[in-house]
Amino acid sequence: MVGIDFHYNFPLKAHNTFGIAAQAAQLVVVQNIESLLTILRANQMPIRILGGGSNILLTGDLPGLTIKNEIGGIEIILENENDVLVKIGGGVGWHDLVLWAVDQGYGGIENLSLIPGTVGAAPIQNIGAYGVELKDVFHSLDAIDLRSAEPLHFTTEQCKFGYRDSIFKRELKGQAIIVHVFLKLHKKPVLNTDYGDIQRVLAANGITKPTIRDVSNAVIHIRQSKLPNPQEIGNAGSFFKNPELDAIEIQRFISRFPLAPHYLQTDGREKVPAGWLIEQAGWKGQRFGDAGCHAKQALVLVNYGSAKGGEILDLAHKIQSSVKAKFDIDITPEVNIW
């Protein structure tokens, strides 16, 4: 296609944060919707969408066509006294967006600082951290159907957001590419500092009246102290979701493990930290060749150098089986297995 460069047998090691050595049979980078539509209308192969590669585990080479979403742009499209509606390209780095919002004084996503990946991937996962989820500031998104090349639009309700979940991980998995996301950010934000160690970090720095920048910096500090840098040790952050138990399940659980941490959710269920379960099952710091469970955070599986995706997946399966046997609780991957 004129003006569109296809790459064949393209190495992906530098394009997934696990650092897995794999290849894409064909890869094309798209930076605008016009090029994307041209590609989709001519394509006859299976398609994968690659963003920042921060939430995938490659277990082999990718057949068909891989489209790398690099659609950019951050634009304020509506504004009033209290809020701004921002349109962001799906290929924009998520943390780049957070830093932009902090610089502008717009609140709502400062607790989501330093989450890797792209804006286009954020709704798929309904990313969240430190008491905030994407859905809390989400307005809508534009996508393109990968089969028909027709435009799609989704409201918050239509996205069916759940805990690290959305319609794009279920009914529409692999069927659309998110090209723009619209977020409602706040000029007069109400800060959320009650979750995790944010208050402790603020207090340690003598901050009693924090700004959104203070909260962002605190979150960055916490994440850097707890999670390995993918540029140093291959990983995709939290590998498993925290399981949520209903009233009967949680009573059964705490009767057997009364010291276990658990946190009440708005729907009445209780969340149990998967990292605690994995650590109690004896996996923290365990290493098998170059595949391992991180020494400081049991929720993070890592590639110490040349591990294959299948080796990390095998470790994940063993951890799941061990947690199930000890606690009778199923833990499921947060990471997408390719």
mmCIF file of C-alpha atoms in Angstrom:
data_model
loop_
_atom_site.group_PDB
_atom_site.id
_atom_site.type_symbol
_atom_site.label_atom_id
_atom_site.label_comp_id
_atom_site.label_asym_id
_atom_site.label_seq_id
_atom_site.Cartn_x
_atom_site.Cartn_y
_atom_site.Cartn_z
ATOM 1 C CA MET A 1 0.000 0.000 0.000
ATOM 2 C CA VAL A 2 1.314 3.435 -0.920
ATOM 3 C CA GLY A 3 2.777 5.266 2.063
ATOM 4 C CA ILE A 4 2.205 2.366 4.472
ATOM 5 C CA ASP A 5 5.203 0.304 5.570
ATOM 6 C CA PHE A 6 4.738 -3.364 6.429
ATOM 7 C CA HIS A 7 7.454 -5.125 8.399
ATOM 8 C CA TYR A 8 7.903 -8.886 8.027
ATOM 9 C CA ASN A 9 9.140 -11.280 10.721
ATOM 10 C CA PHE A 10 9.363 -8.257 12.990
ATOM 11 C CA PRO A 11 11.159 -8.854 16.339
ATOM 12 C CA LEU A 12 8.959 -8.044 19.326
ATOM 13 C CA LYS A 13 11.404 -8.365 22.233
ATOM 14 C CA ALA A 14 11.690 -4.579 22.561
ATOM 15 C CA HIS A 15 7.927 -4.171 22.197
ATOM 16 C CA ASN A 16 6.712 -6.215 25.180
ATOM 17 C CA THR A 17 7.700 -5.366 28.735
ATOM 18 C CA PHE A 18 8.295 -9.021 29.610
ATOM 19 C CA GLY A 19 11.136 -8.887 27.073
ATOM 20 C CA ILE A 20 10.053 -12.132 25.438
ATOM 21 C CA ALA A 21 11.816 -12.938 22.172
ATOM 22 C CA ALA A 22 9.107 -13.476 19.546
ATOM 23 C CA GLN A 23 8.250 -12.271 16.059
ATOM 24 C CA ALA A 24 5.239 -10.833 14.282
ATOM 25 C CA ALA A 25 4.723 -12.340 10.840
ATOM 26 C CA GLN A 26 3.625 -8.906 9.623
ATOM 27 C CA LEU A 27 3.554 -5.639 11.561
ATOM 28 C CA VAL A 28 2.373 -2.198 10.553
ATOM 29 C CA VAL A 29 2.409 1.019 12.570
ATOM 30 C CA VAL A 30 -0.659 3.266 12.286
ATOM 31 C CA GLN A 31 -0.551 6.926 13.288
ATOM 32 C CA ASN A 32 -3.878 8.089 11.891
ATOM 33 C CA ILE A 33 -7.340 6.726 11.227
ATOM 34 C CA GLU A 34 -7.076 7.112 7.447
ATOM 35 C CA SER A 35 -4.133 4.701 7.240
ATOM 36 C CA LEU A 36 -5.872 2.323 9.632
ATOM 37 C CA LEU A 37 -8.997 2.202 7.485
ATOM 38 C CA THR A 38 -6.955 1.602 4.334
ATOM 39 C CA ILE A 39 -5.225 -1.355 5.999
ATOM 40 C CA LEU A 40 -8.409 -2.865 7.421
ATOM 41 C CA ARG A 41 -10.335 -2.640 4.146
ATOM 42 C CA ALA A 42 -7.603 -4.532 2.297
ATOM 43 C CA ASN A 43 -6.728 -7.036 5.008
ATOM 44 C CA GLN A 44 -7.728 -10.712 4.890
ATOM 45 C CA MET A 45 -5.630 -11.996 7.809
ATOM 46 C CA PRO A 46 -6.212 -12.394 11.550
ATOM 47 C CA ILE A 47 -5.304 -9.187 13.413
ATOM 48 C CA ARG A 48 -3.660 -8.425 16.736
ATOM 49 C CA ILE A 49 -3.517 -4.908 18.206
ATOM 50 C CA LEU A 50 -0.292 -3.945 19.960
ATOM 51 C CA GLY A 51 -0.096 -0.906 22.194
ATOM 52 C CA GLY A 52 2.696 -0.510 24.710
ATOM 53 C CA GLY A 53 3.079 -4.272 25.150
ATOM 54 C CA SER A 54 2.861 -3.846 28.921
ATOM 55 C CA ASN A 55 -0.004 -6.223 29.635
ATOM 56 C CA ILE A 56 0.755 -9.208 27.414
ATOM 57 C CA LEU A 57 2.680 -12.443 27.703
ATOM 58 C CA LEU A 58 3.890 -13.715 24.354
ATOM 59 C CA THR A 59 3.979 -17.516 24.265
ATOM 60 C CA GLY A 60 5.040 -17.757 20.613
ATOM 61 C CA ASP A 61 5.329 -15.898 17.343
ATOM 62 C CA LEU A 62 2.311 -13.897 16.162
ATOM 63 C CA PRO A 63 0.756 -15.046 12.868
ATOM 64 C CA GLY A 64 -1.285 -12.804 10.620
ATOM 65 C CA LEU A 65 -1.116 -9.013 10.928
ATOM 66 C CA THR A 66 -0.093 -7.073 14.027
ATOM 67 C CA ILE A 67 -1.172 -3.429 14.093
ATOM 68 C CA LYS A 68 0.795 -1.153 16.401
ATOM 69 C CA ASN A 69 -1.429 1.708 17.520
ATOM 70 C CA GLU A 70 0.478 5.000 17.572
ATOM 71 C CA ILE A 71 -2.460 7.357 17.016
ATOM 72 C CA GLY A 72 -1.543 10.474 18.999
ATOM 73 C CA GLY A 73 -2.969 13.758 20.163
ATOM 74 C CA ILE A 74 -4.380 15.301 23.363
ATOM 75 C CA GLU A 75 -7.131 17.860 22.821
ATOM 76 C CA ILE A 76 -9.598 19.665 25.087
ATOM 77 C CA ILE A 77 -12.931 19.581 23.290
ATOM 78 C CA LEU A 78 -15.291 20.894 26.005
ATOM 79 C CA GLU A 79 -14.634 23.009 29.057
ATOM 80 C CA ASN A 80 -16.625 24.632 31.850
ATOM 81 C CA GLU A 81 -15.897 26.141 35.248
ATOM 82 C CA ASN A 82 -15.338 22.765 36.902
ATOM 83 C CA ASP A 83 -14.356 20.198 34.279
ATOM 84 C CA VAL A 84 -12.682 19.549 30.942
ATOM 85 C CA LEU A 85 -13.518 16.857 28.402
ATOM 86 C CA VAL A 86 -10.288 15.620 26.841
ATOM 87 C CA LYS A 87 -9.898 13.617 23.626
ATOM 88 C CA ILE A 88 -6.781 11.425 23.599
ATOM 89 C CA GLY A 89 -5.329 9.303 20.809
ATOM 90 C CA GLY A 90 -5.205 5.585 21.519
ATOM 91 C CA GLY A 91 -1.452 5.458 20.945
ATOM 92 C CA VAL A 92 -0.589 8.088 23.556
ATOM 93 C CA GLY A 93 1.398 6.704 26.483
ATOM 94 C CA TRP A 94 -0.802 6.519 29.571
ATOM 95 C CA HIS A 95 1.758 8.039 31.934
ATOM 96 C CA ASP A 96 2.449 10.786 29.379
ATOM 97 C CA LEU A 97 -1.249 11.676 29.636
ATOM 98 C CA VAL A 98 -1.094 11.707 33.441
ATOM 99 C CA LEU A 99 1.906 14.037 33.398
ATOM 100 C CA TRP A 100 0.107 16.325 30.931
ATOM 101 C CA ALA A 101 -2.976 16.443 33.166
ATOM 102 C CA VAL A 102 -0.874 17.205 36.245
ATOM 103 C CA ASP A 103 0.939 20.001 34.394
ATOM 104 C CA GLN A 104 -2.416 21.490 33.368
ATOM 105 C CA GLY A 105 -3.820 21.206 36.890
ATOM 106 C CA TYR A 106 -6.536 18.727 35.868
ATOM 107 C CA GLY A 107 -7.324 16.086 38.471
ATOM 108 C CA GLY A 108 -8.791 12.612 38.346
ATOM 109 C CA ILE A 109 -5.980 10.376 37.086
ATOM 110 C CA GLU A 110 -3.080 11.324 39.361
ATOM 111 C CA ASN A 111 -3.549 8.070 41.335
ATOM 112 C CA LEU A 112 -2.972 6.200 38.068
ATOM 113 C CA SER A 113 0.547 7.593 37.629
ATOM 114 C CA LEU A 114 3.292 5.375 36.198
ATOM 115 C CA ILE A 115 0.921 2.694 34.920
ATOM 116 C CA PRO A 116 2.599 1.446 31.734
ATOM 117 C CA GLY A 117 0.866 1.043 28.394
ATOM 118 C CA THR A 118 -1.207 3.230 26.109
ATOM 119 C CA VAL A 119 -4.433 5.167 26.462
ATOM 120 C CA GLY A 120 -6.109 2.857 23.947
ATOM 121 C CA ALA A 121 -5.398 -0.161 26.137
ATOM 122 C CA ALA A 122 -6.620 1.504 29.342
ATOM 123 C CA PRO A 123 -10.378 0.919 28.819
ATOM 124 C CA ILE A 124 -9.829 -2.716 27.851
ATOM 125 C CA GLN A 125 -8.358 -3.391 31.267
ATOM 126 C CA ASN A 126 -10.280 -0.676 33.141
ATOM 127 C CA ILE A 127 -6.908 0.146 34.669
ATOM 128 C CA GLY A 128 -6.871 1.051 38.328
ATOM 129 C CA ALA A 129 -4.604 1.767 41.266
ATOM 130 C CA TYR A 130 -4.698 3.345 44.704
ATOM 131 C CA GLY A 131 -8.468 3.642 44.978
ATOM 132 C CA VAL A 132 -9.133 4.953 41.458
ATOM 133 C CA GLU A 133 -10.227 3.202 38.262
ATOM 134 C CA LEU A 134 -10.395 4.491 34.701
ATOM 135 C CA LYS A 135 -14.199 4.265 34.752
ATOM 136 C CA ASP A 136 -14.239 7.011 37.422
ATOM 137 C CA VAL A 137 -13.192 9.619 34.831
ATOM 138 C CA PHE A 138 -14.250 7.860 31.634
ATOM 139 C CA HIS A 139 -16.717 9.562 29.278
ATOM 140 C CA SER A 140 -16.675 7.542 26.044
ATOM 141 C CA LEU A 141 -14.439 6.138 23.319
ATOM 142 C CA ASP A 142 -14.239 5.779 19.556
ATOM 143 C CA ALA A 143 -13.167 2.491 18.008
ATOM 144 C CA ILE A 144 -13.019 0.811 14.621
ATOM 145 C CA ASP A 145 -14.430 -2.656 13.910
ATOM 146 C CA LEU A 146 -11.515 -4.781 12.716
ATOM 147 C CA ARG A 147 -13.662 -6.825 10.324
ATOM 148 C CA SER A 148 -15.955 -4.246 8.750
ATOM 149 C CA ALA A 149 -13.779 -1.135 9.260
ATOM 150 C CA GLU A 150 -16.923 0.615 10.518
ATOM 151 C CA PRO A 151 -16.711 3.286 13.266
ATOM 152 C CA LEU A 152 -17.951 2.392 16.753
ATOM 153 C CA HIS A 153 -18.744 4.573 19.757
ATOM 154 C CA PHE A 154 -19.061 3.382 23.356
ATOM 155 C CA THR A 155 -20.377 5.146 26.451
ATOM 156 C CA THR A 156 -19.363 4.184 29.965
ATOM 157 C CA GLU A 157 -22.397 1.925 30.305
ATOM 158 C CA GLN A 158 -21.744 0.224 26.965
ATOM 159 C CA CYS A 159 -18.157 -0.577 27.968
ATOM 160 C CA LYS A 160 -19.450 -2.798 30.809
ATOM 161 C CA PHE A 161 -16.552 -1.947 33.065
ATOM 162 C CA GLY A 162 -15.699 -4.308 35.900
ATOM 163 C CA TYR A 163 -12.656 -5.032 38.037
ATOM 164 C CA ARG A 164 -9.824 -5.067 35.442
ATOM 165 C CA ASP A 165 -12.505 -5.959 32.933
ATOM 166 C CA SER A 166 -14.629 -4.566 30.118
ATOM 167 C CA ILE A 167 -16.635 -5.638 27.095
ATOM 168 C CA PHE A 168 -13.346 -5.551 25.152
ATOM 169 C CA LYS A 169 -12.016 -8.474 27.188
ATOM 170 C CA ARG A 170 -15.219 -10.459 26.709
ATOM 171 C CA GLU A 171 -17.832 -10.079 23.966
ATOM 172 C CA LEU A 172 -15.677 -7.825 21.784
ATOM 173 C CA LYS A 173 -12.293 -9.359 22.543
ATOM 174 C CA GLY A 174 -10.047 -8.941 19.512
ATOM 175 C CA GLN A 175 -12.800 -7.344 17.441
ATOM 176 C CA ALA A 176 -12.052 -3.622 17.681
ATOM 177 C CA ILE A 177 -9.211 -1.127 17.913
ATOM 178 C CA ILE A 178 -9.674 1.867 20.211
ATOM 179 C CA VAL A 179 -8.617 5.020 18.381
ATOM 180 C CA HIS A 180 -9.700 7.792 20.769
ATOM 181 C CA VAL A 181 -10.656 7.933 24.443
ATOM 182 C CA PHE A 182 -12.612 10.781 26.035
ATOM 183 C CA LEU A 183 -12.019 11.521 29.727
ATOM 184 C CA LYS A 184 -13.701 14.023 32.043
ATOM 185 C CA LEU A 185 -11.031 15.625 34.232
ATOM 186 C CA HIS A 186 -11.563 18.105 37.030
ATOM 187 C CA LYS A 187 -10.340 21.642 37.612
ATOM 188 C CA LYS A 188 -11.364 21.426 41.280
ATOM 189 C CA PRO A 189 -10.446 17.835 42.084
ATOM 190 C CA VAL A 190 -11.233 15.964 45.275
ATOM 191 C CA LEU A 191 -8.037 14.108 46.069
ATOM 192 C CA ASN A 192 -8.083 10.412 46.952
ATOM 193 C CA THR A 193 -5.244 9.825 49.425
ATOM 194 C CA ASP A 194 -6.699 7.156 51.714
ATOM 195 C CA TYR A 195 -5.599 4.090 49.753
ATOM 196 C CA GLY A 196 -2.359 2.209 50.281
ATOM 197 C CA ASP A 197 0.711 4.143 51.391
ATOM 198 C CA ILE A 198 -0.147 7.526 49.888
ATOM 199 C CA GLN A 199 -0.809 9.202 53.238
ATOM 200 C CA ARG A 200 2.381 7.751 54.691
ATOM 201 C CA VAL A 201 4.514 9.073 51.831
ATOM 202 C CA LEU A 202 2.876 12.503 51.972
ATOM 203 C CA ALA A 203 3.446 12.685 55.741
ATOM 204 C CA ALA A 204 7.065 11.584 55.366
ATOM 205 C CA ASN A 205 7.577 14.558 53.044
ATOM 206 C CA GLY A 206 5.824 16.978 55.385
ATOM 207 C CA ILE A 207 2.913 17.523 53.006
ATOM 208 C CA THR A 208 -0.347 18.304 54.818
ATOM 209 C CA LYS A 209 -2.222 20.030 51.993
ATOM 210 C CA PRO A 210 -1.368 17.939 48.931
ATOM 211 C CA THR A 211 -1.864 18.976 45.332
ATOM 212 C CA ILE A 212 -2.531 16.597 42.442
ATOM 213 C CA ARG A 213 1.200 16.752 41.689
ATOM 214 C CA ASP A 214 1.987 15.708 45.268
ATOM 215 C CA VAL A 215 -0.340 12.720 44.953
ATOM 216 C CA SER A 216 1.118 11.786 41.578
ATOM 217 C CA ASN A 217 4.667 11.995 42.937
ATOM 218 C CA ALA A 218 3.683 9.877 45.961
ATOM 219 C CA VAL A 219 2.183 7.186 43.725
ATOM 220 C CA ILE A 220 5.264 7.212 41.501
ATOM 221 C CA HIS A 221 7.478 6.777 44.562
ATOM 222 C CA ILE A 222 5.377 3.889 45.883
ATOM 223 C CA ARG A 223 5.258 2.092 42.541
ATOM 224 C CA GLN A 224 8.987 2.476 41.981
ATOM 225 C CA SER A 225 9.725 1.115 45.453
ATOM 226 C CA LYS A 226 7.450 -1.916 45.089
ATOM 227 C CA LEU A 227 7.481 -2.891 41.428
ATOM 228 C CA PRO A 228 10.492 -3.828 39.281
ATOM 229 C CA ASN A 229 11.383 -1.563 36.371
ATOM 230 C CA PRO A 230 10.652 -3.479 33.107
ATOM 231 C CA GLN A 231 13.772 -1.886 31.606
ATOM 232 C CA GLU A 232 15.802 -3.748 34.223
ATOM 233 C CA ILE A 233 13.772 -6.939 34.795
ATOM 234 C CA GLY A 234 11.155 -8.084 32.284
ATOM 235 C CA ASN A 235 7.638 -8.043 33.728
ATOM 236 C CA ALA A 236 4.083 -6.898 33.093
ATOM 237 C CA GLY A 237 3.303 -5.582 36.562
ATOM 238 C CA SER A 238 0.626 -7.427 38.497
ATOM 239 C CA PHE A 239 0.195 -10.773 36.789
ATOM 240 C CA PHE A 240 -2.951 -11.852 38.674
ATOM 241 C CA LYS A 241 -6.147 -10.078 39.655
ATOM 242 C CA ASN A 242 -7.075 -9.867 43.329
ATOM 243 C CA PRO A 243 -9.902 -12.392 43.873
ATOM 244 C CA GLU A 244 -13.243 -11.096 45.124
ATOM 245 C CA LEU A 245 -15.245 -13.316 47.462
ATOM 246 C CA ASP A 246 -18.941 -13.218 48.300
ATOM 247 C CA ALA A 247 -20.258 -13.233 51.891
ATOM 248 C CA ILE A 248 -20.283 -17.017 52.232
ATOM 249 C CA GLU A 249 -16.860 -17.440 50.641
ATOM 250 C CA ILE A 250 -15.211 -14.747 52.771
ATOM 251 C CA GLN A 251 -16.603 -16.181 56.005
ATOM 252 C CA ARG A 252 -15.303 -19.609 55.098
ATOM 253 C CA PHE A 253 -11.934 -18.104 54.201
ATOM 254 C CA ILE A 254 -11.383 -15.976 57.328
ATOM 255 C CA SER A 255 -12.533 -18.806 59.577
ATOM 256 C CA ARG A 256 -9.545 -20.772 58.282
ATOM 257 C CA PHE A 257 -7.157 -17.815 57.914
ATOM 258 C CA PRO A 258 -8.219 -15.177 60.477
ATOM 259 C CA LEU A 259 -5.123 -13.016 59.953
ATOM 260 C CA ALA A 260 -5.580 -12.733 56.191
ATOM 261 C CA PRO A 261 -6.139 -9.212 54.810
ATOM 262 C CA HIS A 262 -9.465 -8.565 53.075
ATOM 263 C CA TYR A 263 -11.181 -5.394 51.939
ATOM 264 C CA LEU A 264 -14.894 -4.702 51.606
ATOM 265 C CA GLN A 265 -16.003 -3.505 48.154
ATOM 266 C CA THR A 266 -18.953 -1.318 47.249
ATOM 267 C CA ASP A 267 -20.904 -4.313 45.926
ATOM 268 C CA GLY A 268 -20.606 -6.163 49.232
ATOM 269 C CA ARG A 269 -17.935 -8.563 48.047
ATOM 270 C CA GLU A 270 -14.521 -8.624 49.700
ATOM 271 C CA LYS A 271 -11.195 -8.419 47.897
ATOM 272 C CA VAL A 272 -8.300 -10.602 49.048
ATOM 273 C CA PRO A 273 -4.809 -9.542 47.891
ATOM 274 C CA ALA A 274 -3.522 -12.106 45.416
ATOM 275 C CA GLY A 275 0.029 -11.154 46.348
ATOM 276 C CA TRP A 276 -0.617 -12.237 49.963
ATOM 277 C CA LEU A 277 -2.066 -15.564 48.816
ATOM 278 C CA ILE A 278 0.896 -16.229 46.527
ATOM 279 C CA GLU A 279 3.420 -15.271 49.193
ATOM 280 C CA GLN A 280 1.725 -17.459 51.804
ATOM 281 C CA ALA A 281 1.811 -20.335 49.326
ATOM 282 C CA GLY A 282 5.594 -19.993 49.264
ATOM 283 C CA TRP A 283 6.237 -18.560 45.804
ATOM 284 C CA LYS A 284 7.711 -15.138 46.591
ATOM 285 C CA GLY A 285 11.282 -14.933 45.326
ATOM 286 C CA GLN A 286 11.208 -18.368 43.728
ATOM 287 C CA ARG A 287 13.153 -18.672 40.483
ATOM 288 C CA PHE A 288 13.191 -21.401 37.841
ATOM 289 C CA GLY A 289 15.827 -20.650 35.256
ATOM 290 C CA ASP A 290 15.039 -17.128 34.074
ATOM 291 C CA ALA A 291 11.341 -17.294 35.035
ATOM 292 C CA GLY A 292 10.506 -16.237 38.554
ATOM 293 C CA CYS A 293 8.244 -14.669 41.144
ATOM 294 C CA HIS A 294 9.660 -11.313 42.176
ATOM 295 C CA ALA A 295 11.508 -11.163 45.482
ATOM 296 C CA LYS A 296 9.761 -7.971 46.671
ATOM 297 C CA GLN A 297 6.278 -8.382 45.183
ATOM 298 C CA ALA A 298 4.812 -11.862 44.828
ATOM 299 C CA LEU A 299 2.122 -10.591 42.456
ATOM 300 C CA VAL A 300 4.731 -9.871 39.793
ATOM 301 C CA LEU A 301 6.143 -12.630 37.607
ATOM 302 C CA VAL A 302 9.440 -11.771 35.973
ATOM 303 C CA ASN A 303 11.794 -12.658 33.153
ATOM 304 C CA TYR A 304 15.338 -12.440 34.493
ATOM 305 C CA GLY A 305 16.829 -12.594 31.024
ATOM 306 C CA SER A 306 15.959 -15.176 28.404
ATOM 307 C CA ALA A 307 12.842 -16.909 29.724
ATOM 308 C CA LYS A 308 10.342 -18.059 27.146
ATOM 309 C CA GLY A 309 6.727 -17.038 27.441
ATOM 310 C CA GLY A 310 5.741 -20.666 27.903
ATOM 311 C CA GLU A 311 8.044 -20.947 30.934
ATOM 312 C CA ILE A 312 6.431 -17.944 32.601
ATOM 313 C CA LEU A 313 2.978 -19.283 31.783
ATOM 314 C CA ASP A 314 3.913 -22.670 33.252
ATOM 315 C CA LEU A 315 5.018 -20.921 36.452
ATOM 316 C CA ALA A 316 1.724 -19.029 36.534
ATOM 317 C CA HIS A 317 -0.225 -22.285 36.251
ATOM 318 C CA LYS A 318 1.758 -23.822 39.120
ATOM 319 C CA ILE A 319 1.082 -20.783 41.303
ATOM 320 C CA GLN A 320 -2.637 -20.951 40.511
ATOM 321 C CA SER A 321 -2.765 -24.639 41.423
ATOM 322 C CA SER A 322 -0.845 -24.065 44.652
ATOM 323 C CA VAL A 323 -3.096 -21.186 45.776
ATOM 324 C CA LYS A 324 -6.179 -23.233 44.938
ATOM 325 C CA ALA A 325 -4.907 -26.202 46.946
ATOM 326 C CA LYS A 326 -4.003 -24.103 50.011
ATOM 327 C CA PHE A 327 -6.869 -21.606 50.106
ATOM 328 C CA ASP A 328 -9.560 -23.036 47.784
ATOM 329 C CA ILE A 329 -9.464 -19.721 45.901
ATOM 330 C CA ASP A 330 -9.035 -19.284 42.158
ATOM 331 C CA ILE A 331 -6.724 -16.507 40.998
ATOM 332 C CA THR A 332 -6.936 -15.437 37.365
ATOM 333 C CA PRO A 333 -4.403 -13.630 35.181
ATOM 334 C CA GLU A 334 -4.688 -9.897 34.702
ATOM 335 C CA VAL A 335 -2.192 -10.167 31.864
ATOM 336 C CA ASN A 336 -3.382 -11.137 28.367
ATOM 337 C CA ILE A 337 -1.858 -14.404 27.167
ATOM 338 C CA TRP A 338 -0.937 -14.331 23.464
#
